Amino acid sequence: MKIPVGILGATGAVGQRFVQLLADHPWFEVAELAASDRSAGKTYAEACTWRLPDAPPEAVGKLVVTNTDAKFRSRVLFSGLDASVAGEVETALASRGHAVISNSRNHRMDPDVPLLIPEVNPDHVEALPVQRKRTGGGYIVTNPNCSVMGLAIALAPLHRAFGLDSVAVVTLQALSGAGYPGVASMDIADNVIPYIGGGEEEKIESEPQKILGTLEKGAFVPAPFPITASVHRVAVSDGHTMAIMVKLGRRTSPAEAARVLAEFRGEPQERELPFAPRRPIHVLSAPDRPQPRLDRDRERAMAVTVGRVRADRLFDLKFEALVHNTVRGAAGAAILNAELLKARDLLP
Ligand SMILES: NC(=O)c1ccc[n+]([C@@H]2O[C@H](COP(=O)([O-])OP(=O)(O)OC[C@H]3O[C@@H](n4cnc5c(N)ncnc54)[C@H](OP(=O)(O)O)[C@@H]3O)[C@@H](O)[C@H]2O)c1
């Protein structure tokens, strides 16, 4: 018997990825879909402007979309809700006993909500008993911002091996990161926009420290290194590219750093979770990689790709990283979080 799950924000860019990625999942089965009042009452096929290859599975296309006030039967709810509503809706559903596995930014920095990357900080789920005491049973688990996903995975092995002193990052972010219809075509064609709303730079400058920090007596203690970020929207469909510069606690060679990155593994790999990439980081040696079109789909888009690991004369090292923003950076991340929670017997 598969575990029935619901998808909140099912009609959006992230919601559609959930539908696509959960189609043949060995443990979970899509049973309920919710979105705004604009979609409620329609079948999913009618309500959704499907933007992915192929069609949604027939059975899912026939499900009737509800609004988020519905009484959900599924204990596990994935959320790709717009941030304008995600905060209140997710809080209400957790207090009704659901496990809300969310992509939205609203609860990421809450003091008892894990900001989880299963390879990096699986033990942060130990904050859940504290949260469950507050909610009365259910809980919220979040995954990071889509750029932070690639950044934090690339920083984690360096932080462990050498310590991080400071980090600078410049992002080149794909169009799908803005949802659908997203940025107007007349604004982005033949163009780069050096601004992303919704506090993108602030998220990139604060979420990695929570992820790479520790949990002490039920409280998160952020890692102390500072990050500075500059973000750009570029005319790429999927895949966020980042130029990352790091100053390390203990200096090392680019070759040693590349080895540490390539050998990085975590609990999802040990447990062989269904969505776990075999190698979370692929380190490429070609001087012109990673590139979004060529590298974003590695390991079903769940691997982060790193290239051009080299010495830097202001920082110690610099390199490029690429993450598929709607898979590893959103829906795939939440599914891997749910798999970790199931493997640790923490699903309600
Ligand atoms: N795109 C990415 O790469 C990415 C990555 C990581 C995290 N995220 C986060 O994931 C969330 C969804 O992003 P997205 O790109 O999928 O956005 P999107 O394409 O705009 O989709 C938003 C979804 O929220 C629903 N919604 C909007 N207003 C609502 C309301 N008042 N009540 C209930 N549902 C409502 C929409 O339903 P209708 O169709 O009925 O309007 C739609 O299903 C955001 O919080 C975003 O920050 C996105």
GROMACS .gro file of N, CA, C and O and ligand atoms in nm, residues 7-18 34-40 42 44 47-49 51 65-69 79-86 89-90 102-106 108 143-147 149 173-182 198 200 203 233 237-240 324-331 333, ligand 1:
model
  364
    7ILE      N    1  -0.107   1.754  -0.270
    7ILE     CA    2  -0.018   1.859  -0.319
    7ILE      C    3  -0.092   1.992  -0.310
    7ILE      O    4  -0.199   2.008  -0.369
    8LEU      N    5  -0.037   2.086  -0.235
    8LEU     CA    6  -0.093   2.221  -0.223
    8LEU      C    7  -0.020   2.310  -0.323
    8LEU      O    8   0.103   2.307  -0.330
    9GLY      N    9  -0.096   2.391  -0.397
    9GLY     CA   10  -0.032   2.470  -0.503
    9GLY      C   11  -0.002   2.382  -0.623
    9GLY      O   12   0.096   2.404  -0.696
   10ALA      N   13  -0.088   2.281  -0.644
   10ALA     CA   14  -0.061   2.177  -0.745
   10ALA      C   15  -0.056   2.229  -0.887
   10ALA      O   16   0.004   2.166  -0.975
   11THR      N   17  -0.119   2.345  -0.913
   11THR     CA   18  -0.126   2.395  -1.050
   11THR      C   19  -0.005   2.479  -1.089
   11THR      O   20   0.012   2.512  -1.206
   12GLY      N   21   0.081   2.515  -0.993
   12GLY     CA   22   0.194   2.603  -1.020
   12GLY      C   23   0.315   2.529  -1.076
   12GLY      O   24   0.311   2.408  -1.100
   13ALA      N   25   0.424   2.605  -1.096
   13ALA     CA   26   0.546   2.547  -1.154
   13ALA      C   27   0.600   2.434  -1.066
   13ALA      O   28   0.635   2.325  -1.114
   14VAL      N   29   0.605   2.458  -0.935
   14VAL     CA   30   0.656   2.356  -0.843
   14VAL      C   31   0.553   2.244  -0.828
   14VAL      O   32   0.587   2.126  -0.827
   15GLY      N   33   0.425   2.282  -0.818
   15GLY     CA   34   0.318   2.182  -0.806
   15GLY      C   35   0.319   2.083  -0.921
   15GLY      O   36   0.301   1.963  -0.903
   16GLN      N   37   0.340   2.133  -1.042
   16GLN     CA   38   0.344   2.044  -1.159
   16GLN      C   39   0.463   1.948  -1.150
   16GLN      O   40   0.455   1.832  -1.188
   17ARG      N   41   0.575   1.998  -1.099
   17ARG     CA   42   0.692   1.908  -1.079
   17ARG      C   43   0.659   1.798  -0.979
   17ARG      O   44   0.698   1.683  -0.997
   18PHE      N   45   0.584   1.834  -0.872
   18PHE     CA   46   0.543   1.731  -0.777
   18PHE      C   47   0.462   1.623  -0.848
   18PHE      O   48   0.488   1.504  -0.831
   34ALA      N   49  -0.471   2.069  -0.431
   34ALA     CA   50  -0.535   2.194  -0.390
   34ALA      C   51  -0.462   2.312  -0.453
   34ALA      O   52  -0.342   2.306  -0.479
   35ALA      N   53  -0.539   2.418  -0.476
   35ALA     CA   54  -0.480   2.544  -0.526
   35ALA      C   55  -0.573   2.657  -0.482
   35ALA      O   56  -0.640   2.645  -0.378
   36SER      N   57  -0.580   2.764  -0.559
   36SER     CA   58  -0.661   2.879  -0.516
   36SER      C   59  -0.807   2.858  -0.554
   36SER      O   60  -0.842   2.761  -0.623
   37ASP      N   61  -0.892   2.952  -0.514
   37ASP     CA   62  -1.034   2.947  -0.552
   37ASP      C   63  -1.051   2.952  -0.704
   37ASP      O   64  -1.153   2.906  -0.757
   38ARG      N   65  -0.951   3.008  -0.774
   38ARG     CA   66  -0.959   3.013  -0.922
   38ARG      C   67  -0.962   2.872  -0.981
   38ARG      O   68  -1.021   2.849  -1.085
   39SER      N   69  -0.896   2.778  -0.913
   39SER     CA   70  -0.885   2.640  -0.966
   39SER      C   71  -0.983   2.544  -0.900
   39SER      O   72  -1.014   2.439  -0.958
   40ALA      N   73  -1.029   2.578  -0.780
   40ALA     CA   74  -1.112   2.484  -0.703
   40ALA      C   75  -1.239   2.450  -0.780
   40ALA      O   76  -1.301   2.535  -0.845
   42LYS      N   77  -1.255   2.255  -1.039
   42LYS     CA   78  -1.223   2.204  -1.173
   42LYS      C   79  -1.140   2.077  -1.159
   42LYS      O   80  -1.075   2.055  -1.056
   44TYR      N   81  -0.806   1.863  -1.242
   44TYR     CA   82  -0.668   1.912  -1.256
   44TYR      C   83  -0.636   1.945  -1.401
   44TYR      O   84  -0.576   2.048  -1.431
   47ALA      N   85  -0.786   2.281  -1.470
   47ALA     CA   86  -0.738   2.394  -1.389
   47ALA      C   87  -0.594   2.434  -1.422
   47ALA      O   88  -0.554   2.548  -1.401
   48CYS      N   89  -0.518   2.338  -1.476
   48CYS     CA   90  -0.373   2.356  -1.481
   48CYS      C   91  -0.326   2.385  -1.624
   48CYS      O   92  -0.365   2.317  -1.718
   49THR      N   93  -0.242   2.488  -1.640
   49THR     CA   94  -0.174   2.509  -1.769
   49THR      C   95  -0.044   2.429  -1.761
   49THR      O   96   0.056   2.476  -1.708
   51ARG      N   97   0.298   2.280  -1.810
   51ARG     CA   98   0.413   2.338  -1.880
   51ARG      C   99   0.529   2.239  -1.893
   51ARG      O  100   0.640   2.278  -1.926
   65VAL      N  101  -0.969   1.956  -0.813
   65VAL     CA  102  -0.886   2.042  -0.729
   65VAL      C  103  -0.977   2.108  -0.624
   65VAL      O  104  -1.088   2.150  -0.656
   66THR      N  105  -0.928   2.113  -0.501
   66THR     CA  106  -1.002   2.183  -0.395
   66THR      C  107  -0.929   2.313  -0.361
   66THR      O  108  -0.817   2.336  -0.411
   67ASN      N  109  -0.988   2.394  -0.274
   67ASN     CA  110  -0.908   2.503  -0.220
   67ASN      C  111  -0.837   2.454  -0.093
   67ASN      O  112  -0.855   2.338  -0.053
   68THR      N  113  -0.761   2.539  -0.030
   68THR     CA  114  -0.676   2.490   0.081
   68THR      C  115  -0.752   2.480   0.213
   68THR      O  116  -0.695   2.439   0.313
   69ASP      N  117  -0.883   2.519   0.212
   69ASP     CA  118  -0.964   2.502   0.335
   69ASP      C  119  -1.020   2.361   0.346
   69ASP      O  120  -1.082   2.326   0.446
   79SER      N  121   0.382   2.108  -0.021
   79SER     CA  122   0.335   2.244  -0.049
   79SER      C  123   0.424   2.318  -0.148
   79SER      O  124   0.544   2.334  -0.125
   80GLY      N  125   0.361   2.361  -0.258
   80GLY     CA  126   0.425   2.453  -0.352
   80GLY      C  127   0.336   2.576  -0.362
   80GLY      O  128   0.314   2.628  -0.470
   81LEU      N  129   0.284   2.620  -0.246
   81LEU     CA  130   0.192   2.734  -0.243
   81LEU      C  131   0.266   2.864  -0.262
   81LEU      O  132   0.380   2.880  -0.215
   82ASP      N  133   0.197   2.959  -0.323
   82ASP     CA  134   0.248   3.094  -0.332
   82ASP      C  135   0.277   3.146  -0.190
   82ASP      O  136   0.199   3.122  -0.097
   83ALA      N  137   0.388   3.219  -0.178
   83ALA     CA  138   0.431   3.264  -0.044
   83ALA      C  139   0.329   3.358   0.021
   83ALA      O  140   0.327   3.372   0.143
   84SER      N  141   0.242   3.420  -0.059
   84SER     CA  142   0.143   3.511   0.000
   84SER      C  143   0.042   3.438   0.087
   84SER      O  144  -0.021   3.499   0.173
   85VAL      N  145   0.026   3.307   0.065
   85VAL     CA  146  -0.072   3.230   0.143
   85VAL      C  147  -0.010   3.114   0.220
   85VAL      O  148  -0.071   3.061   0.313
   86ALA      N  149   0.111   3.073   0.182
   86ALA     CA  150   0.169   2.950   0.239
   86ALA      C  151   0.182   2.957   0.391
   86ALA      O  152   0.156   2.858   0.460
   89VAL      N  153  -0.165   2.898   0.576
   89VAL     CA  154  -0.224   2.768   0.538
   89VAL      C  155  -0.142   2.654   0.598
   89VAL      O  156  -0.196   2.559   0.657
   90GLU      N  157  -0.010   2.662   0.587
   90GLU     CA  158   0.076   2.553   0.638
   90GLU      C  159   0.066   2.543   0.791
   90GLU      O  160   0.061   2.433   0.846
  102SER      N  161   0.725   2.154   0.285
  102SER     CA  162   0.704   2.278   0.210
  102SER      C  163   0.827   2.329   0.137
  102SER      O  164   0.940   2.317   0.184
  103ASN      N  165   0.797   2.393   0.022
  103ASN     CA  166   0.899   2.465  -0.055
  103ASN      C  167   0.900   2.613  -0.027
  103ASN      O  168   0.989   2.684  -0.072
  104SER      N  169   0.797   2.663   0.038
  104SER     CA  170   0.780   2.809   0.049
  104SER      C  171   0.874   2.867   0.153
  104SER      O  172   0.920   2.797   0.242
  105ARG      N  173   0.895   2.996   0.142
  105ARG     CA  174   0.994   3.059   0.228
  105ARG      C  175   0.943   3.088   0.368
  105ARG      O  176   1.021   3.108   0.461
  106ASN      N  177   0.808   3.089   0.384
  106ASN     CA  178   0.748   3.149   0.504
  106ASN      C  179   0.799   3.094   0.637
  106ASN      O  180   0.820   3.169   0.730
  108ARG      N  181   1.075   2.885   0.681
  108ARG     CA  182   1.211   2.827   0.678
  108ARG      C  183   1.296   2.866   0.799
  108ARG      O  184   1.376   2.787   0.847
  143ASN      N  185   1.229   2.291   0.271
  143ASN     CA  186   1.358   2.283   0.199
  143ASN      C  187   1.400   2.426   0.164
  143ASN      O  188   1.319   2.517   0.162
  144PRO      N  189   1.529   2.446   0.139
  144PRO     CA  190   1.576   2.582   0.119
  144PRO      C  191   1.534   2.643  -0.014
  144PRO      O  192   1.485   2.573  -0.104
  145ASN      N  193   1.558   2.770  -0.026
  145ASN     CA  194   1.550   2.843  -0.153
  145ASN      C  195   1.626   2.765  -0.260
  145ASN      O  196   1.727   2.699  -0.230
  146CYS      N  197   1.582   2.777  -0.385
  146CYS     CA  198   1.638   2.694  -0.492
  146CYS      C  199   1.787   2.719  -0.516
  146CYS      O  200   1.863   2.626  -0.542
  147SER      N  201   1.832   2.844  -0.506
  147SER     CA  202   1.976   2.870  -0.520
  147SER      C  203   2.052   2.818  -0.398
  147SER      O  204   2.160   2.760  -0.410
  149MET      N  205   1.989   2.568  -0.224
  149MET     CA  206   2.007   2.422  -0.232
  149MET      C  207   2.142   2.389  -0.295
  149MET      O  208   2.222   2.312  -0.240
  173GLN      N  209   1.997   3.302  -1.247
  173GLN     CA  210   1.884   3.216  -1.213
  173GLN      C  211   1.784   3.203  -1.328
  173GLN      O  212   1.752   3.300  -1.397
  174ALA      N  213   1.733   3.079  -1.340
  174ALA     CA  214   1.646   3.043  -1.453
  174ALA      C  215   1.507   3.102  -1.440
  174ALA      O  216   1.460   3.136  -1.331
  175LEU      N  217   1.438   3.106  -1.553
  175LEU     CA  218   1.303   3.165  -1.559
  175LEU      C  219   1.201   3.086  -1.477
  175LEU      O  220   1.112   3.145  -1.417
  176SER      N  221   1.212   2.952  -1.474
  176SER     CA  222   1.112   2.873  -1.402
  176SER      C  223   1.114   2.903  -1.253
  176SER      O  224   1.017   2.873  -1.183
  177GLY      N  225   1.221   2.963  -1.204
  177GLY     CA  226   1.228   3.002  -1.063
  177GLY      C  227   1.127   3.109  -1.028
  177GLY      O  228   1.096   3.130  -0.910
  178ALA      N  229   1.074   3.178  -1.128
  178ALA     CA  230   0.974   3.283  -1.102
  178ALA      C  231   0.833   3.231  -1.117
  178ALA      O  232   0.737   3.308  -1.118
  179GLY      N  233   0.815   3.098  -1.130
  179GLY     CA  234   0.681   3.042  -1.146
  179GLY      C  235   0.628   3.068  -1.286
  179GLY      O  236   0.700   3.115  -1.374
  180TYR      N  237   0.498   3.037  -1.304
  180TYR     CA  238   0.436   3.059  -1.435
  180TYR      C  239   0.324   3.160  -1.423
  180TYR      O  240   0.246   3.150  -1.330
  181PRO      N  241   0.310   3.263  -1.509
  181PRO     CA  242   0.390   3.290  -1.628
  181PRO      C  243   0.524   3.358  -1.598
  181PRO      O  244   0.603   3.375  -1.690
  182GLY      N  245   0.550   3.398  -1.477
  182GLY     CA  246   0.682   3.448  -1.441
  182GLY      C  247   0.716   3.583  -1.501
  182GLY      O  248   0.630   3.670  -1.514
  198GLY      N  249   1.123   3.934  -0.364
  198GLY     CA  250   1.092   3.836  -0.260
  198GLY      C  251   1.208   3.812  -0.165
  198GLY      O  252   1.214   3.708  -0.099
  200GLU      N  253   1.532   3.763  -0.233
  200GLU     CA  254   1.619   3.652  -0.279
  200GLU      C  255   1.760   3.662  -0.220
  200GLU      O  256   1.815   3.563  -0.171
  203LYS      N  257   1.768   3.573   0.147
  203LYS     CA  258   1.753   3.430   0.173
  203LYS      C  259   1.888   3.359   0.152
  203LYS      O  260   1.928   3.274   0.231
  233ARG      N  261   1.841   3.737  -1.295
  233ARG     CA  262   1.751   3.650  -1.371
  233ARG      C  263   1.802   3.647  -1.514
  233ARG      O  264   1.831   3.753  -1.573
  237SER      N  265   1.572   2.830  -1.925
  237SER     CA  266   1.444   2.779  -1.878
  237SER      C  267   1.455   2.719  -1.738
  237SER      O  268   1.381   2.757  -1.647
  238ASP      N  269   1.548   2.625  -1.717
  238ASP     CA  270   1.565   2.560  -1.587
  238ASP      C  271   1.714   2.554  -1.554
  238ASP      O  272   1.796   2.529  -1.643
  239GLY      N  273   1.747   2.565  -1.427
  239GLY     CA  274   1.886   2.547  -1.382
  239GLY      C  275   1.948   2.679  -1.340
  239GLY      O  276   1.968   2.767  -1.421
  240HIS      N  277   1.977   2.689  -1.210
  240HIS     CA  278   2.043   2.808  -1.157
  240HIS      C  279   2.195   2.783  -1.153
  240HIS      O  280   2.241   2.683  -1.096
  324HIS      N  281   1.935   2.214  -1.056
  324HIS     CA  282   1.805   2.221  -1.124
  324HIS      C  283   1.706   2.279  -1.023
  324HIS      O  284   1.672   2.214  -0.923
  325ASN      N  285   1.657   2.399  -1.050
  325ASN     CA  286   1.584   2.473  -0.946
  325ASN      C  287   1.446   2.416  -0.912
  325ASN      O  288   1.404   2.423  -0.797
  326THR      N  289   1.373   2.357  -1.010
  326THR     CA  290   1.240   2.306  -0.972
  326THR      C  291   1.244   2.159  -0.931
  326THR      O  292   1.146   2.108  -0.879
  327VAL      N  293   1.357   2.091  -0.954
  327VAL     CA  294   1.367   1.951  -0.910
  327VAL      C  295   1.450   1.947  -0.781
  327VAL      O  296   1.396   1.950  -0.671
  328ARG      N  297   1.585   1.947  -0.792
  328ARG     CA  298   1.664   1.943  -0.668
  328ARG      C  299   1.638   2.066  -0.580
  328ARG      O  300   1.645   2.059  -0.457
  329GLY      N  301   1.604   2.179  -0.644
  329GLY     CA  302   1.583   2.302  -0.567
  329GLY      C  303   1.440   2.320  -0.518
  329GLY      O  304   1.411   2.420  -0.453
  330ALA      N  305   1.350   2.227  -0.546
  330ALA     CA  306   1.211   2.246  -0.502
  330ALA      C  307   1.141   2.111  -0.483
  330ALA      O  308   1.155   2.049  -0.378
  331ALA      N  309   1.066   2.064  -0.585
  331ALA     CA  310   0.981   1.946  -0.564
  331ALA      C  311   1.062   1.821  -0.529
  331ALA      O  312   1.027   1.746  -0.438
  333ALA      N  313   1.347   1.808  -0.388
  333ALA     CA  314   1.402   1.827  -0.254
  333ALA      C  315   1.300   1.788  -0.149
  333ALA      O  316   1.330   1.719  -0.051
  349LIG     N1  317   0.989   2.787  -0.901
  349LIG     C1  318   1.095   2.750  -0.829
  349LIG     O1  319   1.203   2.718  -0.883
  349LIG     C2  320   1.085   2.745  -0.679
  349LIG     C3  321   1.192   2.687  -0.610
  349LIG     C4  322   1.188   2.678  -0.471
  349LIG     C5  323   1.078   2.727  -0.404
  349LIG     N2  324   0.975   2.786  -0.471
  349LIG     C6  325   0.860   2.836  -0.392
  349LIG     O2  326   0.749   2.747  -0.415
  349LIG     C7  327   0.627   2.821  -0.413
  349LIG     C8  328   0.554   2.803  -0.546
  349LIG     O3  329   0.632   2.857  -0.652
  349LIG     P1  330   0.590   2.840  -0.804
  349LIG     O4  331   0.708   2.885  -0.881
  349LIG     O5  332   0.534   2.704  -0.828
  349LIG     O6  333   0.469   2.947  -0.814
  349LIG     P2  334   0.345   2.952  -0.915
  349LIG     O7  335   0.377   2.883  -1.044
  349LIG     O8  336   0.302   3.094  -0.919
  349LIG     O9  337   0.232   2.865  -0.840
  349LIG     C9  338   0.168   2.909  -0.722
  349LIG    C10  339   0.064   2.807  -0.674
  349LIG    O10  340   0.001   2.865  -0.556
  349LIG    C11  341  -0.142   2.866  -0.578
  349LIG     N3  342  -0.202   2.984  -0.515
  349LIG    C12  343  -0.184   3.115  -0.546
  349LIG     N4  344  -0.260   3.194  -0.466
  349LIG    C13  345  -0.330   3.109  -0.386
  349LIG    C14  346  -0.427   3.129  -0.284
  349LIG     N5  347  -0.470   3.252  -0.249
  349LIG     N6  348  -0.477   3.019  -0.219
  349LIG    C15  349  -0.436   2.895  -0.253
  349LIG     N7  350  -0.343   2.870  -0.350
  349LIG    C16  351  -0.292   2.976  -0.416
  349LIG    C17  352  -0.160   2.872  -0.729
  349LIG    O11  353  -0.290   2.823  -0.762
  349LIG     P3  354  -0.376   2.881  -0.887
  349LIG    O12  355  -0.320   2.816  -1.011
  349LIG    O13  356  -0.513   2.833  -0.856
  349LIG    O14  357  -0.360   3.028  -0.887
  349LIG    C18  358  -0.048   2.779  -0.775
  349LIG    O15  359  -0.089   2.646  -0.761
  349LIG    C19  360   0.665   2.966  -0.384
  349LIG    O16  361   0.649   2.989  -0.246
  349LIG    C20  362   0.809   2.974  -0.428
  349LIG    O17  363   0.880   3.074  -0.360
  349LIG    C21  364   0.976   2.794  -0.607
   0.00000   0.00000   0.00000
